[in-house]
mmCIF file of C-alpha atoms in Angstrom:
data_model
loop_
_atom_site.group_PDB
_atom_site.id
_atom_site.type_symbol
_atom_site.label_atom_id
_atom_site.label_comp_id
_atom_site.label_asym_id
_atom_site.label_seq_id
_atom_site.Cartn_x
_atom_site.Cartn_y
_atom_site.Cartn_z
ATOM 1 C CA MET Y 1 -100.383 29.907 54.697
ATOM 2 C CA ASP Y 2 -98.162 26.864 55.200
ATOM 3 C CA HIS Y 3 -95.254 26.721 52.658
ATOM 4 C CA ARG Y 4 -93.474 23.594 53.894
ATOM 5 C CA PRO Y 5 -94.776 21.238 51.136
ATOM 6 C CA GLU Y 6 -93.287 23.552 48.463
ATOM 7 C CA ARG Y 7 -89.873 23.512 50.152
ATOM 8 C CA THR Y 8 -90.010 19.740 50.348
ATOM 9 C CA ALA Y 9 -90.860 19.434 46.641
ATOM 10 C CA SER Y 10 -88.087 21.870 45.670
ATOM 11 C CA PHE Y 11 -85.506 19.930 47.693
ATOM 12 C CA HIS Y 12 -86.576 16.754 45.999
ATOM 13 C CA ARG Y 13 -86.142 18.257 42.491
ATOM 14 C CA ARG Y 14 -82.630 19.463 43.304
ATOM 15 C CA GLY Y 15 -81.739 16.038 44.558
ATOM 16 C CA VAL Y 16 -82.899 14.438 41.310
ATOM 17 C CA ALA Y 17 -80.878 16.913 39.249
ATOM 18 C CA ARG Y 18 -77.700 16.130 41.206
ATOM 19 C CA ALA Y 19 -78.258 12.434 40.835
ATOM 20 C CA LEU Y 20 -78.788 12.833 37.089
ATOM 21 C CA MET Y 21 -75.614 14.920 36.711
ATOM 22 C CA LEU Y 22 -73.613 12.287 38.570
ATOM 23 C CA VAL Y 23 -74.926 9.576 36.288
ATOM 24 C CA LEU Y 24 -74.037 11.612 33.194
ATOM 25 C CA MET Y 25 -70.487 12.229 34.459
ATOM 26 C CA MET Y 26 -69.989 8.556 35.110
ATOM 27 C CA ALA Y 27 -71.157 7.802 31.579
ATOM 28 C CA VAL Y 28 -68.979 10.438 29.882
ATOM 29 C CA LEU Y 29 -65.635 9.750 31.627
ATOM 30 C CA PRO Y 30 -65.026 6.264 30.194
ATOM 31 C CA ILE Y 31 -65.772 7.551 26.690
ATOM 32 C CA ALA Y 32 -63.233 10.411 27.046
ATOM 33 C CA ALA Y 33 -60.606 8.032 28.426
ATOM 34 C CA LEU Y 34 -61.213 5.664 25.524
ATOM 35 C CA ALA Y 35 -60.890 8.535 23.012
ATOM 36 C CA ALA Y 36 -57.566 9.569 24.578
ATOM 37 C CA SER Y 37 -56.326 5.986 24.461
ATOM 38 C CA ASN Y 38 -57.317 5.652 20.800
ATOM 39 C CA GLY Y 39 -55.544 8.945 19.934
ATOM 40 C CA GLN Y 40 -52.252 7.771 21.484
ATOM 41 C CA ALA Y 41 -52.333 4.445 19.710
ATOM 42 C CA SER Y 42 -53.008 6.158 16.396
ATOM 43 C CA GLY Y 43 -50.132 8.642 16.906
ATOM 44 C CA GLN Y 44 -47.652 5.873 17.749
ATOM 45 C CA GLY Y 45 -48.652 3.951 14.643
ATOM 46 C CA ASN Y 46 -48.042 6.941 12.367
ATOM 47 C CA ALA Y 47 -44.621 7.695 13.920
ATOM 48 C CA ALA Y 48 -43.373 4.124 13.440
ATOM 49 C CA LYS Y 49 -44.221 3.972 9.757
ATOM 50 C CA ALA Y 50 -41.279 4.965 7.495
ATOM 51 C CA PRO Y 51 -42.050 6.941 4.328
ATOM 52 C CA VAL Y 52 -42.112 5.041 1.061
ATOM 53 C CA GLY Y 53 -38.774 5.538 -0.667
ATOM 54 C CA ILE Y 54 -35.360 4.275 -1.813
ATOM 55 C CA THR Y 55 -31.950 4.430 -0.122
ATOM 56 C CA VAL Y 56 -28.729 4.219 -2.163
ATOM 57 C CA THR Y 57 -25.144 3.497 -1.023
ATOM 58 C CA LEU Y 58 -21.881 3.337 -2.972
ATOM 59 C CA SER Y 59 -18.982 0.951 -2.291
ATOM 60 C CA PRO Y 60 -16.162 1.755 -2.097
ATOM 61 C CA SER Y 61 -16.733 5.466 -1.624
ATOM 62 C CA SER Y 62 -13.510 6.393 -3.459
ATOM 63 C CA ARG Y 63 -11.448 5.022 -6.350
ATOM 64 C CA THR Y 64 -8.126 6.019 -7.987
ATOM 65 C CA VAL Y 65 -7.545 5.606 -11.717
ATOM 66 C CA ASP Y 66 -4.953 6.623 -14.337
ATOM 67 C CA GLN Y 67 -5.988 8.908 -17.182
ATOM 68 C CA GLY Y 68 -7.577 6.891 -19.989
ATOM 69 C CA GLN Y 69 -8.401 3.946 -17.708
ATOM 70 C CA SER Y 70 -11.646 2.848 -16.021
ATOM 71 C CA THR Y 71 -12.704 1.684 -12.577
ATOM 72 C CA THR Y 72 -15.829 0.220 -10.934
ATOM 73 C CA PHE Y 73 -18.082 0.835 -7.908
ATOM 74 C CA THR Y 74 -20.922 -1.244 -6.446
ATOM 75 C CA VAL Y 75 -24.271 0.583 -6.166
ATOM 76 C CA SER Y 76 -26.819 -0.786 -3.665
ATOM 77 C CA ALA Y 77 -30.490 0.303 -3.713
ATOM 78 C CA THR Y 78 -32.736 -0.594 -0.748
ATOM 79 C CA SER Y 79 -36.541 -0.328 -0.440
ATOM 80 C CA THR Y 80 -37.906 1.677 2.519
ATOM 81 C CA GLY Y 81 -41.481 2.087 3.763
ATOM 82 C CA GLY Y 82 -42.745 -0.826 1.672
ATOM 83 C CA PHE Y 83 -41.669 0.538 -1.728
ATOM 84 C CA THR Y 84 -41.804 -1.982 -4.579
ATOM 85 C CA GLY Y 85 -41.019 -1.672 -8.258
ATOM 86 C CA PRO Y 86 -38.241 -0.946 -10.762
ATOM 87 C CA VAL Y 87 -35.674 1.828 -10.207
ATOM 88 C CA THR Y 88 -33.145 3.388 -12.563
ATOM 89 C CA PHE Y 89 -29.827 5.036 -11.685
ATOM 90 C CA THR Y 90 -28.307 8.397 -12.561
ATOM 91 C CA THR Y 91 -24.767 9.723 -11.964
ATOM 92 C CA THR Y 92 -23.837 13.402 -11.770
ATOM 93 C CA GLY Y 93 -20.696 15.417 -11.063
ATOM 94 C CA LEU Y 94 -18.023 13.369 -12.885
ATOM 95 C CA PRO Y 95 -15.033 15.326 -14.282
ATOM 96 C CA ALA Y 96 -14.695 16.357 -17.929
ATOM 97 C CA GLY Y 97 -13.951 13.469 -20.246
ATOM 98 C CA ALA Y 98 -15.272 10.870 -17.783
ATOM 99 C CA SER Y 99 -18.334 8.731 -18.486
ATOM 100 C CA ALA Y 100 -20.539 6.463 -16.379
ATOM 101 C CA SER Y 101 -22.388 3.260 -17.214
ATOM 102 C CA ILE Y 102 -24.430 1.144 -14.780
ATOM 103 C CA ALA Y 103 -25.229 -2.511 -15.354
ATOM 104 C CA PRO Y 104 -27.970 -3.429 -15.083
ATOM 105 C CA SER Y 105 -29.380 0.016 -15.806
ATOM 106 C CA SER Y 106 -32.563 -0.868 -13.893
ATOM 107 C CA VAL Y 107 -33.236 -3.146 -10.909
ATOM 108 C CA SER Y 108 -36.522 -4.263 -9.320
ATOM 109 C CA LEU Y 109 -37.019 -3.879 -5.575
ATOM 110 C CA THR Y 110 -39.301 -5.880 -3.313
ATOM 111 C CA SER Y 111 -40.618 -4.438 -0.042
ATOM 112 C CA GLY Y 112 -37.598 -4.088 2.284
ATOM 113 C CA GLY Y 113 -35.311 -5.688 -0.295
ATOM 114 C CA THR Y 114 -31.925 -4.625 -1.698
ATOM 115 C CA ALA Y 115 -30.571 -4.911 -5.256
ATOM 116 C CA GLN Y 116 -27.100 -4.154 -6.579
ATOM 117 C CA ALA Y 117 -25.618 -2.863 -9.821
ATOM 118 C CA THR Y 118 -22.089 -2.127 -11.062
ATOM 119 C CA LEU Y 119 -21.079 1.446 -11.860
ATOM 120 C CA THR Y 120 -18.197 1.666 -14.348
ATOM 121 C CA VAL Y 121 -16.484 5.042 -14.639
ATOM 122 C CA GLY Y 122 -14.256 5.529 -17.671
ATOM 123 C CA THR Y 123 -11.796 8.403 -18.131
ATOM 124 C CA ALA Y 124 -10.064 9.962 -21.130
ATOM 125 C CA THR Y 125 -6.397 10.823 -21.526
ATOM 126 C CA THR Y 126 -7.535 14.446 -21.249
ATOM 127 C CA THR Y 127 -9.524 14.010 -18.022
ATOM 128 C CA PRO Y 128 -8.145 16.533 -15.484
ATOM 129 C CA VAL Y 129 -5.736 15.185 -12.878
ATOM 130 C CA ALA Y 130 -7.654 15.841 -9.650
ATOM 131 C CA LYS Y 131 -9.985 14.481 -6.989
ATOM 132 C CA THR Y 132 -13.636 14.940 -7.982
ATOM 133 C CA ASP Y 133 -16.778 14.348 -5.882
ATOM 134 C CA PHE Y 134 -19.843 12.891 -7.620
ATOM 135 C CA THR Y 135 -23.206 11.408 -6.641
ATOM 136 C CA VAL Y 136 -25.439 8.490 -7.632
ATOM 137 C CA LYS Y 137 -29.243 8.437 -7.261
ATOM 138 C CA ALA Y 138 -32.003 5.903 -7.935
ATOM 139 C CA GLY Y 139 -35.567 6.797 -8.859
ATOM 140 C CA ASN Y 140 -39.006 5.663 -9.899
ATOM 141 C CA GLY Y 141 -41.228 8.468 -11.130
ATOM 142 C CA THR Y 142 -41.622 11.012 -8.340
ATOM 143 C CA ILE Y 143 -39.822 8.801 -5.824
ATOM 144 C CA VAL Y 144 -36.113 9.703 -5.796
ATOM 145 C CA SER Y 145 -33.452 8.344 -3.455
ATOM 146 C CA ASN Y 146 -30.774 10.155 -1.490
ATOM 147 C CA ALA Y 147 -27.627 11.291 -3.337
ATOM 148 C CA ALA Y 148 -24.991 8.660 -2.503
ATOM 149 C CA PRO Y 149 -21.555 10.376 -2.434
ATOM 150 C CA GLY Y 150 -18.492 9.066 -4.271
ATOM 151 C CA GLN Y 151 -15.025 10.337 -5.154
ATOM 152 C CA LEU Y 152 -12.829 9.749 -8.199
ATOM 153 C CA GLN Y 153 -9.108 10.526 -8.126
ATOM 154 C CA VAL Y 154 -7.489 10.716 -11.562
ATOM 155 C CA LEU Y 155 -3.697 10.353 -11.883
ATOM 156 C CA GLU Y 156 -1.372 11.189 -14.730
ATOM 157 C CA VAL Y 157 -0.457 8.332 -17.046
ATOM 158 C CA LYS Y 158 2.902 6.866 -16.184
ATOM 159 C CA ARG Y 159 5.426 6.960 -19.046
ATOM 160 C CA ASN Y 160 7.903 4.309 -20.080
ATOM 161 C CA PHE Y 161 11.561 5.287 -20.141
ATOM 162 C CA GLY Y 162 14.941 3.586 -19.895
ATOM 163 C CA VAL Y 163 17.678 3.964 -17.294
ATOM 164 C CA THR Y 164 21.316 2.880 -17.710
ATOM 165 C CA GLY Y 165 24.506 3.839 -15.911
ATOM 166 C CA SER Y 166 28.267 3.647 -15.734
ATOM 167 C CA VAL Y 167 30.751 3.664 -12.843
ATOM 168 C CA ASN Y 168 33.312 6.457 -12.998
ATOM 169 C CA GLY Y 169 36.596 4.618 -12.311
ATOM 170 C CA LEU Y 170 37.794 1.330 -10.850
ATOM 171 C CA LEU Y 171 36.965 -0.037 -7.426
ATOM 172 C CA ALA Y 172 39.357 -1.189 -4.737
ATOM 173 C CA PRO Y 173 39.005 -1.889 -1.007
ATOM 174 C CA GLY Y 174 37.838 1.293 0.720
ATOM 175 C CA VAL Y 175 37.245 3.160 -2.568
ATOM 176 C CA SER Y 176 33.914 4.800 -3.550
ATOM 177 C CA ARG Y 177 32.882 5.684 -7.106
ATOM 178 C CA SER Y 178 29.943 7.698 -8.438
ATOM 179 C CA VAL Y 179 27.496 6.178 -10.907
ATOM 180 C CA GLU Y 180 26.441 8.395 -13.811
ATOM 181 C CA LEU Y 181 22.883 7.612 -14.871
ATOM 182 C CA GLN Y 182 21.395 8.077 -18.341
ATOM 183 C CA ILE Y 183 17.644 8.419 -18.818
ATOM 184 C CA SER Y 184 16.173 7.617 -22.240
ATOM 185 C CA ASN Y 185 12.824 9.168 -23.100
ATOM 186 C CA SER Y 186 11.604 7.688 -26.382
ATOM 187 C CA GLY Y 187 8.289 9.555 -26.336
ATOM 188 C CA ASN Y 188 7.429 12.911 -27.784
ATOM 189 C CA LYS Y 189 6.583 14.565 -24.463
ATOM 190 C CA GLY Y 190 8.584 15.330 -21.361
ATOM 191 C CA ILE Y 191 8.638 12.985 -18.365
ATOM 192 C CA ALA Y 192 8.707 13.914 -14.686
ATOM 193 C CA VAL Y 193 10.913 11.237 -13.109
ATOM 194 C CA THR Y 194 9.964 10.695 -9.470
ATOM 195 C CA ASN Y 195 12.197 7.771 -8.473
ATOM 196 C CA LEU Y 196 15.550 6.251 -9.475
ATOM 197 C CA SER Y 197 17.257 3.239 -7.953
ATOM 198 C CA VAL Y 198 20.324 1.026 -8.521
ATOM 199 C CA ALA Y 199 20.886 -2.570 -7.401
ATOM 200 C CA ILE Y 200 23.709 -5.147 -7.696
ATOM 201 C CA SER Y 201 22.372 -8.095 -9.658
ATOM 202 C CA GLN Y 202 25.561 -10.155 -9.927
ATOM 203 C CA VAL Y 203 29.305 -10.166 -9.231
ATOM 204 C CA VAL Y 204 31.292 -12.149 -11.870
ATOM 205 C CA ARG Y 205 34.743 -13.308 -10.734
ATOM 206 C CA THR Y 206 37.654 -13.964 -13.084
ATOM 207 C CA PRO Y 207 38.374 -17.566 -14.110
ATOM 208 C CA ALA Y 208 41.575 -17.431 -12.010
ATOM 209 C CA ALA Y 209 39.654 -16.423 -8.894
ATOM 210 C CA ILE Y 210 37.118 -19.167 -9.507
ATOM 211 C CA ALA Y 211 39.900 -21.754 -10.005
ATOM 212 C CA ALA Y 212 41.603 -20.640 -6.786
ATOM 213 C CA ASN Y 213 38.250 -20.639 -4.954
ATOM 214 C CA LEU Y 214 38.669 -17.001 -3.943
ATOM 215 C CA PRO Y 215 35.288 -15.513 -2.911
ATOM 216 C CA CYS Y 216 33.778 -12.202 -3.940
ATOM 217 C CA SER Y 217 30.080 -11.283 -3.759
ATOM 218 C CA ALA Y 218 27.649 -8.381 -3.449
ATOM 219 C CA ALA Y 219 28.388 -8.400 0.286
ATOM 220 C CA ASP Y 220 31.786 -6.835 -0.547
ATOM 221 C CA TYR Y 221 30.083 -3.702 -1.895
ATOM 222 C CA LYS Y 222 27.759 -0.994 -0.698
ATOM 223 C CA LEU Y 223 25.317 1.029 -2.830
ATOM 224 C CA THR Y 224 24.189 4.577 -2.022
ATOM 225 C CA GLN Y 225 21.053 5.601 -3.915
ATOM 226 C CA TYR Y 226 20.362 8.779 -5.866
ATOM 227 C CA ALA Y 227 20.117 11.728 -3.477
ATOM 228 C CA GLY Y 228 19.262 14.552 -5.895
ATOM 229 C CA ALA Y 229 16.029 16.504 -6.133
ATOM 230 C CA TYR Y 230 12.760 15.153 -7.597
ATOM 231 C CA PRO Y 231 11.074 15.382 -9.985
ATOM 232 C CA LEU Y 232 13.618 15.287 -12.787
ATOM 233 C CA THR Y 233 12.169 16.734 -15.971
ATOM 234 C CA VAL Y 234 13.460 14.692 -18.923
ATOM 235 C CA GLU Y 235 12.631 15.925 -22.412
ATOM 236 C CA PRO Y 236 12.508 13.492 -25.380
ATOM 237 C CA GLY Y 237 15.906 11.934 -26.051
ATOM 238 C CA VAL Y 238 18.747 10.750 -23.789
ATOM 239 C CA ARG Y 239 19.773 12.823 -20.791
ATOM 240 C CA THR Y 240 22.504 12.173 -18.209
ATOM 241 C CA LEU Y 241 22.362 13.352 -14.625
ATOM 242 C CA SER Y 242 25.085 15.885 -15.332
ATOM 243 C CA ALA Y 243 23.150 17.180 -18.365
ATOM 244 C CA LEU Y 244 20.096 17.542 -16.144
ATOM 245 C CA GLY Y 245 22.072 19.728 -13.765
ATOM 246 C CA VAL Y 246 22.349 17.195 -10.917
ATOM 247 C CA PRO Y 247 25.649 17.681 -9.013
ATOM 248 C CA GLU Y 248 27.825 14.582 -8.611
ATOM 249 C CA SER Y 249 27.233 14.650 -4.862
ATOM 250 C CA GLY Y 250 23.628 13.598 -5.609
ATOM 251 C CA TRP Y 251 24.481 10.690 -7.927
ATOM 252 C CA PRO Y 252 24.290 7.062 -6.808
ATOM 253 C CA ARG Y 253 27.570 5.662 -5.465
ATOM 254 C CA ILE Y 254 29.128 2.226 -5.142
ATOM 255 C CA THR Y 255 31.736 1.513 -2.496
ATOM 256 C CA MET Y 256 33.935 -1.541 -1.979
ATOM 257 C CA TYR Y 257 34.247 -2.446 1.676
ATOM 258 C CA ASP Y 258 37.740 -2.811 3.147
ATOM 259 C CA THR Y 259 37.298 -5.982 5.213
ATOM 260 C CA PRO Y 260 39.732 -8.050 7.319
ATOM 261 C CA GLN Y 261 39.076 -11.023 5.043
ATOM 262 C CA LEU Y 262 41.148 -11.673 1.951
ATOM 263 C CA GLN Y 263 39.507 -9.906 -1.015
ATOM 264 C CA ASP Y 264 41.743 -11.147 -3.843
ATOM 265 C CA GLY Y 265 38.684 -12.820 -5.348
ATOM 266 C CA CYS Y 266 37.365 -9.342 -6.245
ATOM 267 C CA LYS Y 267 40.419 -8.471 -8.365
ATOM 268 C CA GLY Y 268 39.243 -8.029 -11.946
ATOM 269 C CA ALA Y 269 35.659 -8.936 -11.009
ATOM 270 C CA THR Y 270 32.771 -7.470 -13.010
ATOM 271 C CA ILE Y 271 29.824 -5.983 -11.132
ATOM 272 C CA GLN Y 272 26.505 -6.077 -12.953
ATOM 273 C CA LEU Y 273 24.103 -3.315 -11.952
ATOM 274 C CA THR Y 274 20.380 -2.997 -12.649
ATOM 275 C CA TYR Y 275 18.542 0.316 -12.832
ATOM 276 C CA SER Y 276 14.920 1.233 -12.374
ATOM 277 C CA GLY Y 277 12.743 4.308 -12.043
ATOM 278 C CA THR Y 278 9.223 5.674 -12.173
ATOM 279 C CA GLY Y 279 7.791 8.834 -13.658
ATOM 280 C CA GLN Y 280 4.720 10.542 -15.066
ATOM 281 C CA GLY Y 281 4.021 12.467 -18.210
ATOM 282 C CA ASN Y 282 4.267 16.245 -18.057
#
């Protein structure tokens, strides 16, 4: 029997199958490439989109205030990811005795917009003397901002006190005299004095020196400032440097220069001194 027609028919069927497979592959490849392209575009779009939220900043980041006084910060709230709507502020972490108020208490944000408010921090006379970190947030329902950091440094209240002095002895060319200071604390609590200074405000010549046109001025004298230890603890009342245990070597001193020029104009002259100082309550 002759089988050649069967082999010819079988070859023909295999050829059709291969041709059909090739056509299917050509049809599928563009679709797969398009799907891959669409997937990349979709992923890039999702990565570029910021989450809906609020960002808060505080300016300046740190303030210094005396006990019992108040200070202010500027709070800025910015919309991210297209957020819109009102937000309210909260402050946490302030020291004992301190209080916070924000005006306005609520601001309205547009998409991508920024709004500002003023944070006023008040302290009490009992607020601890220290540096304290605190935070400010803004929120709307379940949407809460970052915690913007801030710092408040509270200082002791400075006390008022008086300072006077007297020169121990008379001056002459080349002579130096110590100046005894007296510190008057009129309050009912002790003061920690942290600075004392003396200055020459005026030199008053005698009428005879003025009539004879004999000069004398502050340039004829030299002042050496207080060189004792700080702080000086001064209880209520009047205390001298000697009563406070400061040795005379640490007192201020005034010296009259011995110059080649005639200094008769300084005979009998009166030197007016001014005194100043700073201190804090104990």
